[in-house]
Coordinates of N, CA and C in Angstrom, one line a residue:
X1 N 125.0 110.1 106.8 CA 125.8 109.5 105.7 C 126.6 108.4 106.3
X2 N 126.4 107.1 105.9 CA 127.2 106.0 106.4 C 128.3 105.6 105.5
X3 N 128.1 105.9 104.2 CA 129.2 105.5 103.2 C 129.1 106.4 102.0
X4 N 130.2 106.5 101.3 CA 130.2 107.2 100.0 C 131.0 106.3 99.0
X5 N 130.6 106.5 97.7 CA 131.3 105.7 96.7 C 131.6 106.7 95.6
X6 N 132.8 106.8 95.2 CA 133.3 107.7 94.1 C 133.0 107.1 92.7
X7 N 132.8 105.8 92.7 CA 132.5 105.2 91.3 C 131.6 104.0 91.5
X8 N 131.1 103.5 90.4 CA 130.2 102.4 90.5 C 130.7 101.1 91.0
X9 N 132.0 100.9 90.8 CA 132.6 99.6 91.4 C 132.6 99.7 92.9
X10 N 133.0 100.8 93.4 CA 133.0 101.0 94.9 C 131.6 100.9 95.4
X11 N 130.6 101.5 94.7 CA 129.2 101.4 95.1 C 128.8 99.9 95.1
X12 N 129.1 99.2 94.1 CA 128.7 97.8 94.1 C 129.3 97.0 95.2
X13 N 130.5 97.3 95.5 CA 131.2 96.6 96.7 C 130.5 96.9 98.0
X14 N 130.2 98.2 98.2 CA 129.5 98.6 99.4 C 128.1 98.0 99.5
X15 N 127.4 97.9 98.4 CA 126.0 97.3 98.4 C 126.1 95.8 98.7
X16 N 127.2 95.1 98.3 CA 127.3 93.7 98.6 C 127.7 93.5 100.1
X17 N 128.4 94.5 100.7 CA 129.0 94.3 102.0 C 128.1 94.8 103.1
X18 N 127.3 95.9 102.8 CA 126.5 96.5 103.9 C 125.0 96.6 103.5
X19 N 124.2 96.9 104.5 CA 122.8 97.1 104.3 C 122.5 98.6 104.5
X20 N 121.7 99.2 103.6 CA 121.4 100.6 103.7 C 119.9 100.7 103.7
X21 N 119.4 101.7 104.5 CA 118.0 102.1 104.5 C 117.7 102.9 103.3
X22 N 118.5 103.9 103.0 CA 118.2 104.8 101.9 C 119.5 105.0 101.1
X23 N 119.4 104.9 99.8 CA 120.6 105.2 98.9 C 120.2 106.4 98.0
X24 N 121.2 107.3 97.9 CA 121.1 108.4 96.9 C 122.2 108.1 95.9
X25 N 121.8 107.7 94.7 CA 122.7 107.2 93.7 C 122.7 108.1 92.4
X26 N 123.9 108.5 92.0 CA 124.0 109.2 90.7 C 124.0 108.1 89.6
X27 N 123.4 108.4 88.5 CA 123.4 107.4 87.4 C 124.7 107.3 86.8
X28 N 125.3 108.5 86.4 CA 126.6 108.4 85.7 C 127.7 108.5 86.7
X29 N 128.4 107.3 86.9 CA 129.6 107.2 87.8 C 130.7 106.6 87.0
X30 N 131.9 107.0 87.3 CA 133.0 106.4 86.6 C 133.1 104.8 86.7
X31 N 133.6 104.2 85.7 CA 133.8 102.7 85.8 C 132.5 101.9 85.5
X32 N 131.6 102.1 86.4 CA 130.3 101.3 86.3 C 129.2 102.3 86.7
X33 N 128.2 102.4 85.9 CA 127.2 103.4 86.2 C 126.4 103.1 87.5
X34 N 125.8 104.0 88.1 CA 125.0 103.8 89.3 C 123.9 102.8 89.0
X35 N 123.3 102.9 87.9 CA 122.2 102.0 87.5 C 122.7 100.5 87.3
X36 N 123.9 100.4 86.7 CA 124.5 99.1 86.5 C 124.8 98.5 87.9
X37 N 125.4 99.3 88.8 CA 125.7 98.7 90.1 C 124.4 98.3 90.8
X38 N 123.3 99.1 90.7 CA 122.1 98.7 91.3 C 121.5 97.4 90.7
X39 N 121.6 97.3 89.4 CA 121.1 96.1 88.8 C 121.9 94.9 89.3
X40 N 123.2 95.0 89.4 CA 124.0 93.9 89.8 C 123.7 93.5 91.3
X41 N 123.3 94.5 92.1 CA 123.1 94.3 93.5 C 121.7 94.2 93.9
X42 N 120.8 94.1 92.9 CA 119.3 94.2 93.2 C 118.9 93.2 94.2
X43 N 119.4 91.9 94.2 CA 119.0 90.9 95.1 C 119.4 91.2 96.6
X44 N 120.4 92.1 96.7 CA 121.0 92.4 98.1 C 120.3 93.6 98.7
X45 N 119.5 94.3 97.9 CA 119.0 95.6 98.4 C 117.8 95.5 99.3
X46 N 117.1 94.4 99.3 CA 115.9 94.3 100.2 C 114.9 95.4 100.1
X47 N 114.6 96.1 101.2 CA 113.7 97.2 101.3 C 114.4 98.5 101.2
X48 N 115.6 98.6 100.7 CA 116.3 99.8 100.6 C 115.5 100.8 99.7
X49 N 115.4 102.0 100.1 CA 114.8 103.1 99.3 C 115.9 103.7 98.5
X50 N 115.7 103.7 97.2 CA 116.7 104.2 96.2 C 116.2 105.4 95.6
X51 N 117.0 106.5 95.8 CA 116.7 107.8 95.1 C 117.8 108.0 94.1
X52 N 117.4 108.0 92.8 CA 118.3 108.3 91.7 C 118.4 109.8 91.6
X53 N 119.6 110.4 91.7 CA 119.8 111.8 91.6 C 120.7 112.0 90.4
X54 N 120.2 112.6 89.4 CA 120.9 112.7 88.1 C 120.6 113.9 87.3
X55 N 121.5 114.2 86.4 CA 121.2 115.3 85.4 C 120.5 114.8 84.2
X56 N 120.3 113.5 84.1 CA 119.8 112.9 82.9 C 118.3 112.6 83.0
X57 N 117.5 113.1 82.1 CA 116.1 112.8 82.1 C 115.6 111.9 81.0
X58 N 116.5 111.1 80.5 CA 116.2 110.2 79.4 C 115.3 109.1 79.9
X59 N 114.3 108.7 79.1 CA 113.3 107.7 79.4 C 113.9 106.4 79.7
X60 N 115.0 106.0 78.9 CA 115.6 104.7 79.1 C 116.1 104.6 80.6
X61 N 116.7 105.7 81.1 CA 117.2 105.7 82.5 C 116.0 105.5 83.5
X62 N 115.0 106.2 83.2 CA 113.8 106.0 84.1 C 113.2 104.6 84.1
X63 N 113.2 104.0 82.9 CA 112.8 102.6 82.8 C 113.6 101.6 83.7
X64 N 114.9 101.8 83.6 CA 115.9 101.0 84.3 C 115.7 101.3 85.8
X65 N 115.4 102.5 86.1 CA 115.2 102.9 87.5 C 114.0 102.2 88.1
X66 N 112.9 102.1 87.3 CA 111.7 101.4 87.8 C 112.0 99.9 88.0
X67 N 112.8 99.3 87.1 CA 113.1 97.9 87.3 C 114.0 97.7 88.5
X68 N 114.8 98.7 88.9 CA 115.6 98.6 90.1 C 114.8 99.0 91.3
X69 N 113.5 99.2 91.2 CA 112.7 99.5 92.3 C 113.0 100.9 92.9
X70 N 113.4 101.8 92.1 CA 113.8 103.2 92.6 C 112.6 103.8 93.3
X71 N 112.8 104.4 94.4 CA 111.8 105.1 95.2 C 111.4 106.4 94.5
X72 N 112.5 107.1 94.0 CA 112.2 108.3 93.3 C 113.4 108.6 92.3
X73 N 113.1 109.5 91.4 CA 114.0 109.9 90.3 C 114.1 111.4 90.4
X74 N 115.2 112.0 90.9 CA 115.3 113.4 91.1 C 116.3 114.0 90.1
X75 N 115.9 115.0 89.4 CA 116.8 115.7 88.4 C 117.6 116.8 89.1
X76 N 118.9 116.8 88.8 CA 119.8 117.9 89.3 C 119.5 119.1 88.5
X77 N 119.7 120.3 89.1 CA 119.9 120.5 90.5 C 118.6 120.5 91.2
X78 N 118.5 119.8 92.4 CA 117.3 119.8 93.2 C 117.5 120.7 94.4
X79 N 116.4 121.3 94.7 CA 116.5 122.2 95.9 C 116.7 121.4 97.2
X80 N 117.4 121.9 98.1 CA 117.7 121.3 99.4 C 116.4 120.8 100.1
X81 N 115.4 121.7 100.1 CA 114.1 121.4 100.7 C 113.5 120.2 100.1
X82 N 113.6 120.1 98.8 CA 113.0 118.9 98.1 C 113.6 117.6 98.5
X83 N 115.0 117.6 98.6 CA 115.7 116.4 99.0 C 115.4 116.0 100.5
X84 N 115.3 117.1 101.3 CA 115.0 116.8 102.8 C 113.6 116.2 102.9
X85 N 112.6 116.8 102.2 CA 111.2 116.2 102.2 C 111.2 114.8 101.7
X86 N 111.9 114.5 100.6 CA 112.0 113.2 100.0 C 112.6 112.2 101.0
X87 N 113.7 112.6 101.6 CA 114.3 111.7 102.6 C 113.4 111.4 103.8
X88 N 112.7 112.5 104.3 CA 111.8 112.3 105.4 C 110.6 111.4 105.0
X89 N 110.2 111.4 103.8 CA 109.1 110.5 103.3 C 109.7 109.1 103.2
X90 N 110.9 108.9 102.8 CA 111.5 107.6 102.8 C 111.5 107.0 104.2
X91 N 111.9 107.8 105.2 CA 112.0 107.4 106.6 C 110.7 107.0 107.1
X92 N 109.6 107.8 106.8 CA 108.3 107.5 107.3 C 107.8 106.1 106.7
X93 N 108.1 105.9 105.4 CA 107.7 104.7 104.7 C 108.5 103.5 105.3
X94 N 109.7 103.7 105.6 CA 110.5 102.6 106.2 C 110.0 102.3 107.6
X95 N 109.7 103.3 108.4 CA 109.1 103.0 109.7 C 107.8 102.3 109.6
X96 N 106.9 102.7 108.6 CA 105.6 102.0 108.5 C 105.8 100.6 108.1
X97 N 106.7 100.3 107.1 CA 107.0 99.0 106.7 C 107.5 98.1 107.9
X98 N 108.4 98.7 108.7 CA 108.9 97.9 109.8 C 107.8 97.7 110.9
X99 N 107.0 98.6 111.1 CA 105.9 98.5 112.0 C 104.9 97.4 111.5
X100 N 104.6 97.4 110.3 CA 103.7 96.4 109.7 C 104.3 95.0 109.8
X101 N 105.6 94.9 109.5 CA 106.3 93.7 109.6 C 106.4 93.2 111.0
X102 N 106.6 94.1 112.0 CA 106.6 93.7 113.4 C 105.2 93.2 113.8
X103 N 104.2 93.9 113.4 CA 102.8 93.5 113.7 C 102.5 92.1 113.1
X104 N 102.9 91.9 111.9 CA 102.7 90.5 111.3 C 103.4 89.5 112.1
X105 N 104.6 89.7 112.5 CA 105.4 88.7 113.2 C 104.8 88.5 114.6
X106 N 104.3 89.6 115.3 CA 103.6 89.4 116.5 C 102.3 88.5 116.4
X107 N 101.6 88.8 115.3 CA 100.4 88.0 115.1 C 100.7 86.5 114.8
X108 N 101.8 86.3 114.1 CA 102.3 84.9 113.9 C 102.6 84.2 115.2
X109 N 103.3 85.0 116.0 CA 103.7 84.4 117.3 C 102.5 84.1 118.2
X110 N 101.5 84.9 118.2 CA 100.3 84.7 119.0 C 99.6 83.4 118.4
X111 N 99.5 83.3 117.1 CA 98.8 82.1 116.5 C 99.6 80.9 116.9
X112 N 100.9 81.0 116.9 CA 101.7 79.8 117.2 C 101.5 79.4 118.7
X113 N 101.3 80.4 119.5 CA 101.0 80.1 121.0 C 99.6 79.5 121.2
X114 N 98.6 80.0 120.5 CA 97.3 79.5 120.8 C 96.9 78.3 119.9
X115 N 97.7 78.0 118.9 CA 97.3 76.9 118.0 C 97.1 75.5 118.8
X116 N 98.0 75.2 119.8 CA 97.8 74.0 120.5 C 96.5 74.0 121.3
X117 N 96.1 75.1 121.9 CA 94.8 75.2 122.6 C 93.6 75.0 121.6
X118 N 93.7 75.6 120.5 CA 92.7 75.4 119.5 C 92.6 74.0 119.0
X119 N 93.8 73.4 118.8 CA 93.8 72.0 118.3 C 93.2 71.1 119.3
X120 N 93.4 71.4 120.6 CA 92.8 70.6 121.6 C 91.3 70.7 121.6
X121 N 90.8 71.9 121.5 CA 89.4 72.1 121.4 C 88.8 71.5 120.2
X122 N 89.4 71.5 119.1 CA 89.0 70.9 117.9 C 88.9 69.4 118.0
X123 N 90.0 68.8 118.6 CA 90.0 67.3 118.7 C 88.9 66.9 119.7
X124 N 88.7 67.7 120.8 CA 87.6 67.3 121.7 C 86.3 67.3 121.1
X125 N 86.0 68.2 120.2 CA 84.8 68.3 119.5 C 84.7 67.1 118.5
X126 N 85.7 66.9 117.7 CA 85.7 65.8 116.7 C 85.6 64.4 117.3
X127 N 86.3 64.2 118.4 CA 86.4 62.9 119.0 C 85.3 62.6 120.0
X128 N 84.9 63.6 120.7 CA 83.9 63.4 121.8 C 82.6 64.1 121.6
X129 N 82.6 65.0 120.6 CA 81.3 65.7 120.3 C 81.1 66.9 121.4
X130 N 82.2 67.2 122.0 CA 82.1 68.3 123.1 C 82.5 69.6 122.5
X131 N 81.7 70.6 122.6 CA 82.1 72.0 122.2 C 81.1 72.6 121.2
X132 N 81.4 73.7 120.7 CA 80.6 74.5 119.8 C 81.0 74.2 118.3
X133 N 80.1 73.6 117.6 CA 80.4 73.2 116.2 C 80.8 74.4 115.3
X134 N 80.1 75.5 115.4 CA 80.4 76.7 114.6 C 81.7 77.3 114.9
X135 N 82.1 77.3 116.2 CA 83.4 77.8 116.6 C 84.5 76.9 116.1
X136 N 84.3 75.6 116.2 CA 85.3 74.6 115.7 C 85.5 74.8 114.2
X137 N 84.4 74.9 113.4 CA 84.5 75.1 112.0 C 85.3 76.4 111.7
X138 N 85.0 77.4 112.4 CA 85.8 78.7 112.3 C 87.3 78.5 112.5
X139 N 87.6 77.8 113.6 CA 89.0 77.5 114.0 C 89.7 76.7 112.8
X140 N 89.0 75.7 112.3 CA 89.5 74.9 111.2 C 89.8 75.7 110.0
X141 N 88.9 76.6 109.6 CA 89.1 77.4 108.5 C 90.2 78.4 108.7
X142 N 90.3 79.0 109.9 CA 91.3 80.0 110.2 C 92.7 79.4 110.2
X143 N 92.8 78.2 110.7 CA 94.1 77.5 110.7 C 94.4 76.9 109.4
X144 N 93.5 77.0 108.4 CA 93.8 76.4 107.1 C 93.8 74.9 107.1
X145 N 93.1 74.3 108.1 CA 93.0 72.8 108.2 C 91.9 72.3 107.3
X146 N 90.9 73.1 107.1 CA 89.7 72.6 106.3 C 89.2 73.7 105.5
X147 N 89.1 73.5 104.2 CA 88.5 74.4 103.3 C 87.1 73.9 103.0
X148 N 86.3 74.7 102.3 CA 84.9 74.3 101.9 C 85.0 73.0 101.2
X149 N 84.1 72.1 101.6 CA 84.0 70.8 101.0 C 85.0 69.8 101.5
X150 N 85.9 70.2 102.4 CA 86.8 69.2 103.0 C 86.2 68.4 104.1
X151 N 86.8 67.4 104.5 CA 86.3 66.6 105.7 C 87.5 66.1 106.5
X152 N 87.1 65.8 107.7 CA 88.1 65.2 108.6 C 87.5 63.9 109.1
X153 N 88.3 62.9 109.1 CA 87.8 61.6 109.6 C 88.6 61.3 110.9
X154 N 87.9 61.0 111.9 CA 88.5 60.6 113.2 C 88.0 59.2 113.6
X155 N 88.8 58.5 114.3 CA 88.4 57.2 114.8 C 89.2 56.9 116.0
X156 N 88.6 56.0 116.8 CA 89.3 55.6 118.1 C 89.7 54.2 118.0
X157 N 90.8 53.8 118.4 CA 91.3 52.4 118.4 C 91.2 51.9 119.8
X158 N 90.5 50.9 120.0 CA 90.4 50.3 121.3 C 91.2 48.9 121.2
X159 N 91.9 48.7 122.2 CA 92.7 47.5 122.3 C 92.0 46.5 123.2
X160 N 92.0 45.2 122.8 CA 91.3 44.2 123.6 C 92.3 43.8 124.8
X161 N 91.7 43.6 125.9 CA 92.6 43.1 127.0 C 93.2 41.8 126.7
X162 N 94.5 41.7 127.1 CA 95.2 40.5 126.8 C 95.1 39.5 127.9
X163 N 95.0 38.2 127.5 CA 95.0 37.1 128.5 C 96.4 37.0 129.1
X164 N 96.4 36.6 130.4 CA 97.7 36.5 131.1 C 98.6 35.5 130.4
X165 N 98.0 34.5 129.8 CA 98.8 33.4 129.2 C 99.2 33.7 127.7
X166 N 98.7 34.7 127.1 CA 99.0 35.0 125.7 C 99.9 36.2 125.6
X167 N 100.8 36.1 124.6 CA 101.8 37.2 124.4 C 101.2 38.4 123.7

């Protein structure tokens, strides 16, 4: 537990100031409901897993919970084992999301590093006819440079030698 809020206003303040991995929020809180605080802070929640823990099983609450991207909706009283299992599931999902995000970033970094080499091979093929046509077409499509039906035009500019007497 990294923070506690006795009322919805304190919860909203915490949500605006800090980042949380998992929130367990009661719907009915003094001042401002837990759902109202979540709605007001929705843009700040990112990938936070929200567990609504409440005595209310009203459909309206469940609808708002879905709009707030609630991970789960648990009715009081919940057994300790159920809450532990749910929190463990949140942790696993967070770890998977972070791993996937890290893998995506690593792939982007690799593409960024090899793009100049691919570009050089592509230009050698286009300008000088050197290289494997199928491989170059695959590179172009992979890099999003050419879609079906697209074309690339290349040309070489040669300059004429200047006479010593002319500017």
